CSV table of C-alpha atoms and ligand atoms in Angstrom, one decimal:
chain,number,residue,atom,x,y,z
A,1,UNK,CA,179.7,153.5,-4.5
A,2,UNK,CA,179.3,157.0,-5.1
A,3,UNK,CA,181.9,158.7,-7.1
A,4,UNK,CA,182.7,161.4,-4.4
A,5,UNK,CA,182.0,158.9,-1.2
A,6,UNK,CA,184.0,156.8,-2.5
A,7,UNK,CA,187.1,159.4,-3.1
A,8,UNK,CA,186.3,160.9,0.2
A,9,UNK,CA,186.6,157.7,2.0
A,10,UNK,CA,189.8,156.9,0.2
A,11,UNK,CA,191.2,161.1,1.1
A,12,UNK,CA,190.0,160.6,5.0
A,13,UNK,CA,191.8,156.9,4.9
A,14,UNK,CA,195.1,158.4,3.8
A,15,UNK,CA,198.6,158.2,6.3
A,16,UNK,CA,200.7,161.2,6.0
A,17,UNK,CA,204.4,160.6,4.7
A,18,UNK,CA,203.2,157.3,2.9
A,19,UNK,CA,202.5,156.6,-0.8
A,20,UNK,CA,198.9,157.1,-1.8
A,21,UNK,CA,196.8,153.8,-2.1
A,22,UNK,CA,196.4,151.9,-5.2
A,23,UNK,CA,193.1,153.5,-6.5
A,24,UNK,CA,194.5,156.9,-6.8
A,25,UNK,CA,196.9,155.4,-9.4
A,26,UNK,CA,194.7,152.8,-11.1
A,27,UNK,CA,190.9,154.2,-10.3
A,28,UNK,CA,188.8,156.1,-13.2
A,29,UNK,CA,186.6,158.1,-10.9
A,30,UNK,CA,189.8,158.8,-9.3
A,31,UNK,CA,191.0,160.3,-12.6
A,32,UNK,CA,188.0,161.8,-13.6
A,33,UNK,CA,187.7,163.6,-10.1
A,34,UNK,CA,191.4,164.9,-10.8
A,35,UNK,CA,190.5,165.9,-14.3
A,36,UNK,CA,187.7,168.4,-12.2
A,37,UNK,CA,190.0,169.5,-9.2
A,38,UNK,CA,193.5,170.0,-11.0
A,39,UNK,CA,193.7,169.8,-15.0
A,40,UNK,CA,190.8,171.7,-15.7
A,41,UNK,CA,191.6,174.4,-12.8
A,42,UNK,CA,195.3,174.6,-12.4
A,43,UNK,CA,197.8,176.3,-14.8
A,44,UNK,CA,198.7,174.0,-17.4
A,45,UNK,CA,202.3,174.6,-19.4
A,46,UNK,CA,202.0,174.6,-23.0
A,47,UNK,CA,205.1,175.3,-24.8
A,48,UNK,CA,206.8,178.5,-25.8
A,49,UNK,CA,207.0,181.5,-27.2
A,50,UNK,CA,209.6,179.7,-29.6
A,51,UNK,CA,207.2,176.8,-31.2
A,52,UNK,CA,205.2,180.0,-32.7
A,53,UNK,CA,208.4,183.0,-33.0
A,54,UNK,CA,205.8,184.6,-35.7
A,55,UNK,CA,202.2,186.1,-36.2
A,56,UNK,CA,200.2,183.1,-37.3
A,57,UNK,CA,202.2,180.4,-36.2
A,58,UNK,CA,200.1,178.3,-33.8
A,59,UNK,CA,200.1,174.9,-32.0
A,60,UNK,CA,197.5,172.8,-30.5
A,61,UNK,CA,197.1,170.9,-27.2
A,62,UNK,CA,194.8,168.4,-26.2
A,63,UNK,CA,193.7,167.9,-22.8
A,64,UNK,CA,191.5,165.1,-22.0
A,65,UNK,CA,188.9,166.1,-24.4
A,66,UNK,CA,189.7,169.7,-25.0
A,67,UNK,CA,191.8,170.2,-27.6
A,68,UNK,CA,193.5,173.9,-27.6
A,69,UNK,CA,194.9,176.0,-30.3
A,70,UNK,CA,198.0,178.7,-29.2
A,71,UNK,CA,198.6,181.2,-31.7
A,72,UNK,CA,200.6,184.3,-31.8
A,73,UNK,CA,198.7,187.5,-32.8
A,74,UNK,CA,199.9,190.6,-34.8
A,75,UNK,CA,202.0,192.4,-32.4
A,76,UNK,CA,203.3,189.2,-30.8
A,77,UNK,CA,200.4,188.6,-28.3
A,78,UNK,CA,199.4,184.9,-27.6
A,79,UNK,CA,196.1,183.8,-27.9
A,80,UNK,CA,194.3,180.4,-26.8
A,81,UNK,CA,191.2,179.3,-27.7
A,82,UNK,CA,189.3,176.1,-27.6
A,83,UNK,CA,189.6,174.2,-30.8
A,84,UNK,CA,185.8,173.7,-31.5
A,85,UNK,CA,184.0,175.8,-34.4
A,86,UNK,CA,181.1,177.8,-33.6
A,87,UNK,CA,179.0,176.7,-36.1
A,88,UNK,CA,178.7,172.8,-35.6
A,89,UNK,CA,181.5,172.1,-33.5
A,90,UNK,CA,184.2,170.8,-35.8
A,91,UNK,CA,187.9,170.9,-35.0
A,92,UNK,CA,189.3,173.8,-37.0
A,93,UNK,CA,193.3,173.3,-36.8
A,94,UNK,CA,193.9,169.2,-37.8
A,95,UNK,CA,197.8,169.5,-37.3
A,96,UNK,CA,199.6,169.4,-33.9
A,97,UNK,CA,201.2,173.1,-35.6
A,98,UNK,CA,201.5,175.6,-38.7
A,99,UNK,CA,201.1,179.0,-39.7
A,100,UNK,CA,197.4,180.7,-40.4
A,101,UNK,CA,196.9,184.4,-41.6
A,102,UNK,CA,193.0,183.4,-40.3
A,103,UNK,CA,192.1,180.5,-38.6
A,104,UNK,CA,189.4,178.5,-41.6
A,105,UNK,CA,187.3,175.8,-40.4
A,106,UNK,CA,187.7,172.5,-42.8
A,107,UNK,CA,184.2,172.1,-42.5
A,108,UNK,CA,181.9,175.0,-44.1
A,109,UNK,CA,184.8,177.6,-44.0
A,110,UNK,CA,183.9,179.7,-41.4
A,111,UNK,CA,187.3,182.3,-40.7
A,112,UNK,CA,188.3,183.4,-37.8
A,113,UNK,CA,190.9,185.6,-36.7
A,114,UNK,CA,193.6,185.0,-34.4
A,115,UNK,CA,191.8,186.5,-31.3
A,116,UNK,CA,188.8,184.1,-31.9
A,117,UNK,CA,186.8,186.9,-34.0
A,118,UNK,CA,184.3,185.3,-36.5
A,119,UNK,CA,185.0,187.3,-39.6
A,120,UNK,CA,183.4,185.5,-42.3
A,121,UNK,CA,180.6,182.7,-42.0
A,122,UNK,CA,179.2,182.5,-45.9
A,123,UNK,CA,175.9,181.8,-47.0
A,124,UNK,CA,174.5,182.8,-43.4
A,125,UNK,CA,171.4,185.2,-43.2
A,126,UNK,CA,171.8,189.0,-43.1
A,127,UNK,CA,171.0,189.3,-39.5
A,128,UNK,CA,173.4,186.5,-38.6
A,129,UNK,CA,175.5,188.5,-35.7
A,130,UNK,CA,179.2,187.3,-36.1
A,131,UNK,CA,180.4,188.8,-32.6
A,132,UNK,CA,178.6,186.4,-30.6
A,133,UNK,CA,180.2,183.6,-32.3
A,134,UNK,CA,183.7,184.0,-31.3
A,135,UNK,CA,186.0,181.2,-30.5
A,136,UNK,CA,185.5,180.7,-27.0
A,137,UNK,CA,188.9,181.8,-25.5
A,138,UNK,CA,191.2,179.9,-22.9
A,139,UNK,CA,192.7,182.0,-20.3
A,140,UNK,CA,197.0,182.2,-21.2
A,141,UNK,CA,199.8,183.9,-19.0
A,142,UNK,CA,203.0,184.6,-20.3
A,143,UNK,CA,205.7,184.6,-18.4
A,144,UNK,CA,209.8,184.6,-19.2
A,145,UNK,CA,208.7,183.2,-22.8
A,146,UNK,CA,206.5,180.4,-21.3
A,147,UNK,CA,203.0,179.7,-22.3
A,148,UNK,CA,200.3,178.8,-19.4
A,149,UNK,CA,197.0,178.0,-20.2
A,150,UNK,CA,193.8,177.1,-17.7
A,151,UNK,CA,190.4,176.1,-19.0
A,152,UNK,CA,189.2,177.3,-15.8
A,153,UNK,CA,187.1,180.6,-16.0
A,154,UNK,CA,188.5,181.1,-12.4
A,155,UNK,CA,192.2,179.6,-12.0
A,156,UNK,CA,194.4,180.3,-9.3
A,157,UNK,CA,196.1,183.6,-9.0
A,158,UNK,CA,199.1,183.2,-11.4
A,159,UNK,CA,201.2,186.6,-10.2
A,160,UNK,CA,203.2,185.2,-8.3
A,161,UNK,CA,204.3,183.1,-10.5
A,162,UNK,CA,205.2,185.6,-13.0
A,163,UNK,CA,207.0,187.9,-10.5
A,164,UNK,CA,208.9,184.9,-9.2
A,165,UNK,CA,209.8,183.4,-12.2
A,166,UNK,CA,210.8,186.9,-14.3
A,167,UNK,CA,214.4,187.7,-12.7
A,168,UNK,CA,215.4,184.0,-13.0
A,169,UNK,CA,214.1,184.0,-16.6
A,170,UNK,CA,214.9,187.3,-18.2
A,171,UNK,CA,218.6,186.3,-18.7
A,172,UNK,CA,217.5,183.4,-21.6
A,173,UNK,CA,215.7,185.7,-23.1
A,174,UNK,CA,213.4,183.3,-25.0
A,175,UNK,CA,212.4,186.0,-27.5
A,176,UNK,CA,215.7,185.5,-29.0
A,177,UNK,CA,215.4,181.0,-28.5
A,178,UNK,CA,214.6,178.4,-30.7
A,179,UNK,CA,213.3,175.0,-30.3
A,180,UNK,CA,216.3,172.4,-31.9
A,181,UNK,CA,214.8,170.1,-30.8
A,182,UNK,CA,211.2,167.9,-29.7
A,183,UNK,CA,210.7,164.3,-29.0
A,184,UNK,CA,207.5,162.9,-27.2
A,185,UNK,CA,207.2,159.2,-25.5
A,186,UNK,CA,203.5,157.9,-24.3
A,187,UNK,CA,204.6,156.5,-21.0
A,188,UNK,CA,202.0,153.0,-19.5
A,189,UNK,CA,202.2,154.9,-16.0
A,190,UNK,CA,200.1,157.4,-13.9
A,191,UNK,CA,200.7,161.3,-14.0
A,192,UNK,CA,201.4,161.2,-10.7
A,193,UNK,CA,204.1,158.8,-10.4
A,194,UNK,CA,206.2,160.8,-13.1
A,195,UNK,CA,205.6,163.9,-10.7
A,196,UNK,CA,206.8,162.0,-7.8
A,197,UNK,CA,210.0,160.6,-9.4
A,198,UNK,CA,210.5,164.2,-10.5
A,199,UNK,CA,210.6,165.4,-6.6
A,200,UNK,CA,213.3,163.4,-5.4
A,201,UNK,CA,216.8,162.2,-6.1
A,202,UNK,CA,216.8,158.8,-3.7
A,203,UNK,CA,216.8,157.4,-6.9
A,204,UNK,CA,219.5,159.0,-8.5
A,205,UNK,CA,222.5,157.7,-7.5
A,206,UNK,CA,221.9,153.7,-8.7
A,207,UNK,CA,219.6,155.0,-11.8
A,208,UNK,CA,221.3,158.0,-13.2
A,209,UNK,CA,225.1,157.9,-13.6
A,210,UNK,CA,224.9,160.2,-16.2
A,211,UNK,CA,223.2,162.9,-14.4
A,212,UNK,CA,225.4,162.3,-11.1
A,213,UNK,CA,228.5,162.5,-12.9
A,214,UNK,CA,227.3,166.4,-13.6
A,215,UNK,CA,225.1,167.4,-10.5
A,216,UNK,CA,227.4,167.6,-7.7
A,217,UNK,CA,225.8,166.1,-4.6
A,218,UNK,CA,222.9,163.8,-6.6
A,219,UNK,CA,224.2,160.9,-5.6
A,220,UNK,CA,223.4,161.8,-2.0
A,221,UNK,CA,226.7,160.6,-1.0
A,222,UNK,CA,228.5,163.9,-1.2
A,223,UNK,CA,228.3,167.2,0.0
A,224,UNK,CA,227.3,170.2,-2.2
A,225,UNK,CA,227.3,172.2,0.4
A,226,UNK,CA,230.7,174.4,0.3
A,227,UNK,CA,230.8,174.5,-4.0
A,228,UNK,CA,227.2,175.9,-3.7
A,229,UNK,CA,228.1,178.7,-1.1
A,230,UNK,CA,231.1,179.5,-3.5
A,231,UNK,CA,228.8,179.6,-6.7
A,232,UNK,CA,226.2,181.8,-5.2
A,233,UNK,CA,228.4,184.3,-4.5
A,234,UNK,CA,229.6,184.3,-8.3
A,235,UNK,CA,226.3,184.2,-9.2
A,236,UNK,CA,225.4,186.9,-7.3
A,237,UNK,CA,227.9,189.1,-8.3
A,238,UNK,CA,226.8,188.5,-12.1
A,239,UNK,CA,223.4,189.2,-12.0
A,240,UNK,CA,222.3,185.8,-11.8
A,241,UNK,CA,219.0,185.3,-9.5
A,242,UNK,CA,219.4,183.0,-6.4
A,243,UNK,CA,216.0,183.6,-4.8
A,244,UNK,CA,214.9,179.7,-4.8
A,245,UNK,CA,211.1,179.5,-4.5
A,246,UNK,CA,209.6,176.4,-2.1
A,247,UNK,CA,206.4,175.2,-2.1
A,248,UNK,CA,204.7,176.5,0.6
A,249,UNK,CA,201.4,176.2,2.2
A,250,UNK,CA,199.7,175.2,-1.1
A,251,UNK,CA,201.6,177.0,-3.7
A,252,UNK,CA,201.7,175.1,-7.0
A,253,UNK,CA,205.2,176.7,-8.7
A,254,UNK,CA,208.9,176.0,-7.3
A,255,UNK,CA,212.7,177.6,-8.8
A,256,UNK,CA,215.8,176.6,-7.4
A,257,UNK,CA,219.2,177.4,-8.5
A,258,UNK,CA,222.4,174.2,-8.1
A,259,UNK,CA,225.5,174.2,-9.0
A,260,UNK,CA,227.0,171.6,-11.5
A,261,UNK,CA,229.9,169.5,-10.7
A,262,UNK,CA,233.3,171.9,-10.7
A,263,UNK,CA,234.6,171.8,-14.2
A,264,UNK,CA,231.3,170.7,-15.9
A,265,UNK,CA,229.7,173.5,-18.2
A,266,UNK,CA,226.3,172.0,-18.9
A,267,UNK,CA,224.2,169.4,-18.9
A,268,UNK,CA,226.1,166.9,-21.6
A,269,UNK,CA,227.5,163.6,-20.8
A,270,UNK,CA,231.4,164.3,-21.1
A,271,UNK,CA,230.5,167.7,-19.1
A,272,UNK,CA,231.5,170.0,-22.3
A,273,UNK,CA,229.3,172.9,-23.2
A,274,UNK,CA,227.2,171.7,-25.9
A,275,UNK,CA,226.4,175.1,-27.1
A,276,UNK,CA,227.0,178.8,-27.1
A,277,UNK,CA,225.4,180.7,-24.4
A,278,UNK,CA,222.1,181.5,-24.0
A,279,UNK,CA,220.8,185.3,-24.2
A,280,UNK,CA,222.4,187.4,-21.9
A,281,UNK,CA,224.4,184.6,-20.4
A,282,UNK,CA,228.4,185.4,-21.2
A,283,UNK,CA,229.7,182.4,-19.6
A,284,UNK,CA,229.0,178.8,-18.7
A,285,UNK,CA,228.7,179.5,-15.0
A,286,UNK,CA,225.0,179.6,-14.5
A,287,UNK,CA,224.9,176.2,-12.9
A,288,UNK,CA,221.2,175.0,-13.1
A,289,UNK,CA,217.7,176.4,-13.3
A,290,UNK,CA,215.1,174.2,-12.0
A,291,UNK,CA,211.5,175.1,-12.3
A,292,UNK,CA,208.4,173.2,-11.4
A,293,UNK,CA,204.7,174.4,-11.7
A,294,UNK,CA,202.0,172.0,-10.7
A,295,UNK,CA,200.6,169.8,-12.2
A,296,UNK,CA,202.4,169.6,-15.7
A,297,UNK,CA,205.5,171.8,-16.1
A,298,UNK,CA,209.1,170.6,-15.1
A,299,UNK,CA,212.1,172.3,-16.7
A,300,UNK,CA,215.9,172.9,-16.1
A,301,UNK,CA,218.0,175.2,-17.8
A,302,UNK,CA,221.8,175.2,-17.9
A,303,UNK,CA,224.0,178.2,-19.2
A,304,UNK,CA,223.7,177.2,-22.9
A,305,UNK,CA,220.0,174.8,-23.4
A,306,UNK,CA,216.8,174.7,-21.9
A,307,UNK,CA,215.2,171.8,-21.4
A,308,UNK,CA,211.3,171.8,-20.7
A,309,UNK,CA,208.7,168.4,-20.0
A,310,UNK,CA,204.8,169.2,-20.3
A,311,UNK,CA,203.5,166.2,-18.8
A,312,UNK,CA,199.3,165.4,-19.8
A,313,UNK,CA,197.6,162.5,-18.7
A,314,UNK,CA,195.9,160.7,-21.1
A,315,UNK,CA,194.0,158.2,-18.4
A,316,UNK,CA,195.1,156.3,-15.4
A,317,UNK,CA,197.5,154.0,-16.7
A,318,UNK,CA,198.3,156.8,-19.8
A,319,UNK,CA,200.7,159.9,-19.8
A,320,UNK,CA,202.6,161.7,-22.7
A,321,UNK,CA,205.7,163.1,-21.9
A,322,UNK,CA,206.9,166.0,-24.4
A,323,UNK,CA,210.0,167.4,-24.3
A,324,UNK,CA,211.8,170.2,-26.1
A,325,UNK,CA,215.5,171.2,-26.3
A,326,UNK,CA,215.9,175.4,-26.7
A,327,UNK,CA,219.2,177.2,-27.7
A,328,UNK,CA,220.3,180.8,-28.2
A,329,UNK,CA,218.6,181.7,-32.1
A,330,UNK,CA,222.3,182.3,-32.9
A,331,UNK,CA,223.4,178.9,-32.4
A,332,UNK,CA,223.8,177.3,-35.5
A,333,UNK,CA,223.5,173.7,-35.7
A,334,UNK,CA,226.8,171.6,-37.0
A,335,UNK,CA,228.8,175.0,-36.0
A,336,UNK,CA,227.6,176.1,-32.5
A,337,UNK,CA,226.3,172.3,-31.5
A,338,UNK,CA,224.8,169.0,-33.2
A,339,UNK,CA,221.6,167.6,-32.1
A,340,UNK,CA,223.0,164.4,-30.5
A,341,UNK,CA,225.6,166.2,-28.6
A,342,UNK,CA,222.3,168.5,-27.4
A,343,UNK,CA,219.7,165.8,-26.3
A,344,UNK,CA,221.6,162.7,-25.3
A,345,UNK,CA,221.9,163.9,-21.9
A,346,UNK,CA,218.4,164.7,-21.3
A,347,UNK,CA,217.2,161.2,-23.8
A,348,UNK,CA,219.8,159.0,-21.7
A,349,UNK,CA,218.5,160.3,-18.0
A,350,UNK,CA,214.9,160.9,-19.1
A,351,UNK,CA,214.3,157.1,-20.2
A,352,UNK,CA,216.0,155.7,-17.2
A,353,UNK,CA,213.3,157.5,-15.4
A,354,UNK,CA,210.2,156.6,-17.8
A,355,UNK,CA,211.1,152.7,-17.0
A,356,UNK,CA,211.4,153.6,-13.6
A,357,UNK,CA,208.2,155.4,-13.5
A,358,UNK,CA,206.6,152.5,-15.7
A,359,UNK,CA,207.7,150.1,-13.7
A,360,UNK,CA,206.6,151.8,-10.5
A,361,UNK,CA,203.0,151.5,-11.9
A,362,UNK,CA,203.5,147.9,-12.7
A,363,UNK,CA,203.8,147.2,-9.2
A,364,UNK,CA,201.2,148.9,-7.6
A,365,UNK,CA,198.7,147.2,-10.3
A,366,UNK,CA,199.8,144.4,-7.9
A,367,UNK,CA,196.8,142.7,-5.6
A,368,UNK,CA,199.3,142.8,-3.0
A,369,UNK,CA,200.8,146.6,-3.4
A,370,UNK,CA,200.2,148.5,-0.4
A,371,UNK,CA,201.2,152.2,0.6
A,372,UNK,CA,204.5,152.4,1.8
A,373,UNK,CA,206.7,155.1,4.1
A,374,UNK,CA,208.3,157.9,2.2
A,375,UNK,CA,212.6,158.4,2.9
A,376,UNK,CA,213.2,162.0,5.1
A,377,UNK,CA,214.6,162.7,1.5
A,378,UNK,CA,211.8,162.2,-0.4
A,379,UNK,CA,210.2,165.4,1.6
A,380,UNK,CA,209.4,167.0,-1.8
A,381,UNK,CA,207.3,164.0,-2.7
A,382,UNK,CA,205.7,164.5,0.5
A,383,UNK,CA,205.3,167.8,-0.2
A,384,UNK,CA,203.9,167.0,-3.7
A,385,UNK,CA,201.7,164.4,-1.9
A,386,UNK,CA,200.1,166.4,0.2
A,387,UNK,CA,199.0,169.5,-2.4
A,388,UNK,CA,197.5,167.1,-4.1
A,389,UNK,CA,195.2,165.6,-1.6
A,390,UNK,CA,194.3,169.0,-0.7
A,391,UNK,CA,193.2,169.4,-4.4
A,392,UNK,CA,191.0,166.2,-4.2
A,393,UNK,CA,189.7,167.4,-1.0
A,394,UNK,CA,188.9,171.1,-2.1
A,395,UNK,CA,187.4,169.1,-5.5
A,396,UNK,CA,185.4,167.2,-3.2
A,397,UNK,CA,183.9,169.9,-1.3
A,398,UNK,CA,183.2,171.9,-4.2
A,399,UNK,CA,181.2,168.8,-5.8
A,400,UNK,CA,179.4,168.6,-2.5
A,401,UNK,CA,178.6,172.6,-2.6
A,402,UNK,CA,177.6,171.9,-6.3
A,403,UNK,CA,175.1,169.1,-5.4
B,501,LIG,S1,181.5,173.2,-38.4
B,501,LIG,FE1,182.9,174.8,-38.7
B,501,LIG,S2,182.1,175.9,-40.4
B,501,LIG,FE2,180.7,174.3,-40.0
B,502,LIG,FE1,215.1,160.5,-12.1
């Protein structure tokens, strides 16, 4: 059957507030068909300003087939450009990161400089004319110290994201983080089953005991109700933003603000602060930061570490997980924090949900998985659900248009 007949029977099929059928998790023209309406249109989160703090210092990304190079200019600009040489396509930068006065292709030495400019193709004619053979570039917002890329010439408008995000972010000021810490885990599940088991916590009171034991209220067995009417007003009256930010008809970016359990100070298993505090934040009272930008970008920030998850699928039955662990530039490791004190939170909670999520795929490859109904708390899976049928269906129309 035709890719988008197919995909448009399986869209018209679908039963709101259930889980999607088995071919939107296992399916490649299912994949491929999301590759077109969401990774190569939507805002994708790279990393930060902190994987490349100097002029030079770069990283790459690869999605699907595109791989992409970040690097930070001169006066502290970030750049992005596809990864391909203008001369005979080679890759240019090899390593997944490093530092480059001029970006030099390994293959006939072409240079170019960190804004994409050719500036030195040797051996070619006279009349060769080097400014049409920039780098082609990759459209990048910065916002708060995060990197978004979108290898869409046309991606969606990302302003509000940036205003929404800036008075919750300004306070870490991630000009002045560092990165302590990256570990990355290939997951055998879909995208979208990570993105769903990020959207609720019906889960988290059997799976998690770590994370309920700080998060007040996880265990959906308890009311958070009164300590987070006390901690707004503290946070209010220190500055703190408390604007949460829903998704809402369409939107693709979400912020909320919770409190921790009284007496916890971060996110670390015996509720101890694990480091000093971050930026402008004096005291360990900032509860938790939780942002989420569709499709790829989770992240949750306590007073004193940030924790960020760029999720990229790889295929249908293939996603990478990458996280990264950022502290205050001042925090000095064995004084200020250790590493295992830092990340065994996050390892511990984030691999009880990769099995979860693996599992979860294990059963749908089942011939005799079928959808079933979503909990009234797993609304934000609903909500999840539904923005990304709409993508498919908007892809679908657009292939149509195309045709
Ligand atoms: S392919 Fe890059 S210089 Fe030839
Ligand atoms: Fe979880």
């Amino acid at each position: 059957m035709k890719r988008s007949i197919k995909l448009k029977k399986l869209l018209d099929n679908y039963q709101q507030g259930w889980s999607l059928e088995q071919p939107f998790y296992l399916d490649n023209d299912v994949f491929n068909a999301e590759l077109d309406a969401i990774w190569k249109k939507y805002w994708l989160f790279a990393g930060t300003i902190a994987d490349i703090p100097k002029p030079g210092d770069y990283f790459t990304y690869k999605v699907h087939n595109d791989s992409i190079i970040i690097i930070r200019g001169n006066k502290g600009e970030v750049f992005a450009h596809y990864n391909t040489c203008r001369h005979r396509g080679s890759l240019i930068c090899l390593e997944e990161k490093g530092r480059a006065p001029k970006l030099v292709c390994p293959y006939h030495q072409w240079v170019y400089d960190k804004d994409g400019s050719l500036v030195n193709a040797r051996l070619m004619p006279d009349d060769f004319d080097k400014s049409e053979h920039g780098l082609h570039p990759v459209k990048v917002e910065v916002t708060g110290g995060f990197i978004f890329i979108s290898l869409s010439d046309n991606p969606p408008d990302f302003r509000k994201v940036a205003d929404d995000y800036f008075p919750f972010l300004a306070p870490y000021k991630l000009e002045n983080a560092k990165v302590a810490f990256k570990k990355s885990y290939e997951l055998r599940t879909n995208w979208k089953l990570v993105a769903e088991n990020f959207r609720e916590c019906y889960h988290c009171g059997p799976a998690h005991p770590e994370y309920c034991s700080a998060v007040i209220g996880a265990n959906m067995k308890e009311s958070a109700a009164e300590v987070l009417q006390e901690r707004k007003v503290e946070w209010e009256r220190s500055g703190l933003a408390v604007n949460n930010v829903e998704f809402e008809n369409d939107s693709f970016h979400f912020a909320i603000r919770y409190p921790l359990r009284p007496g916890v100070l971060s996110y670390s298993t015996d509720g101890t602060a694990v480091a000093i505090p971050m930026g402008d934040h004096k005291d360990y009272n900032a509860g938790v930061l939780g942002l989420v930008v569709l499709p790829n970008f989770w992240m949750d920030a306590v007073s004193d570490y940030m924790w960020t998850m760029r999720v990229t699928p790889m295929g249908p039955s293939k996603t990478m997980i990458d996280l990264a662990w950022l502290v205050d530039k001042n925090a000095i490791e064995g004084e200020h924090y250790t590493l295992e004190h830092l990340t065994e939170f996050w390892k511990i909670t984030g691999e009880q949900d990769w099995k979860l999520c693996e599992n979860n795929f294990a059963g749908i490859e089942s011939s005799r998985y079928q959808p079933g109904p979503y909990a009234p708390i797993e609304i934000d899976v609903v909500k999840f659900v539904d923005w990304y049928l709409n993508r498919m269906r908007d892809g679908v129309l657009e292939a149509a248009s195309a045709s």
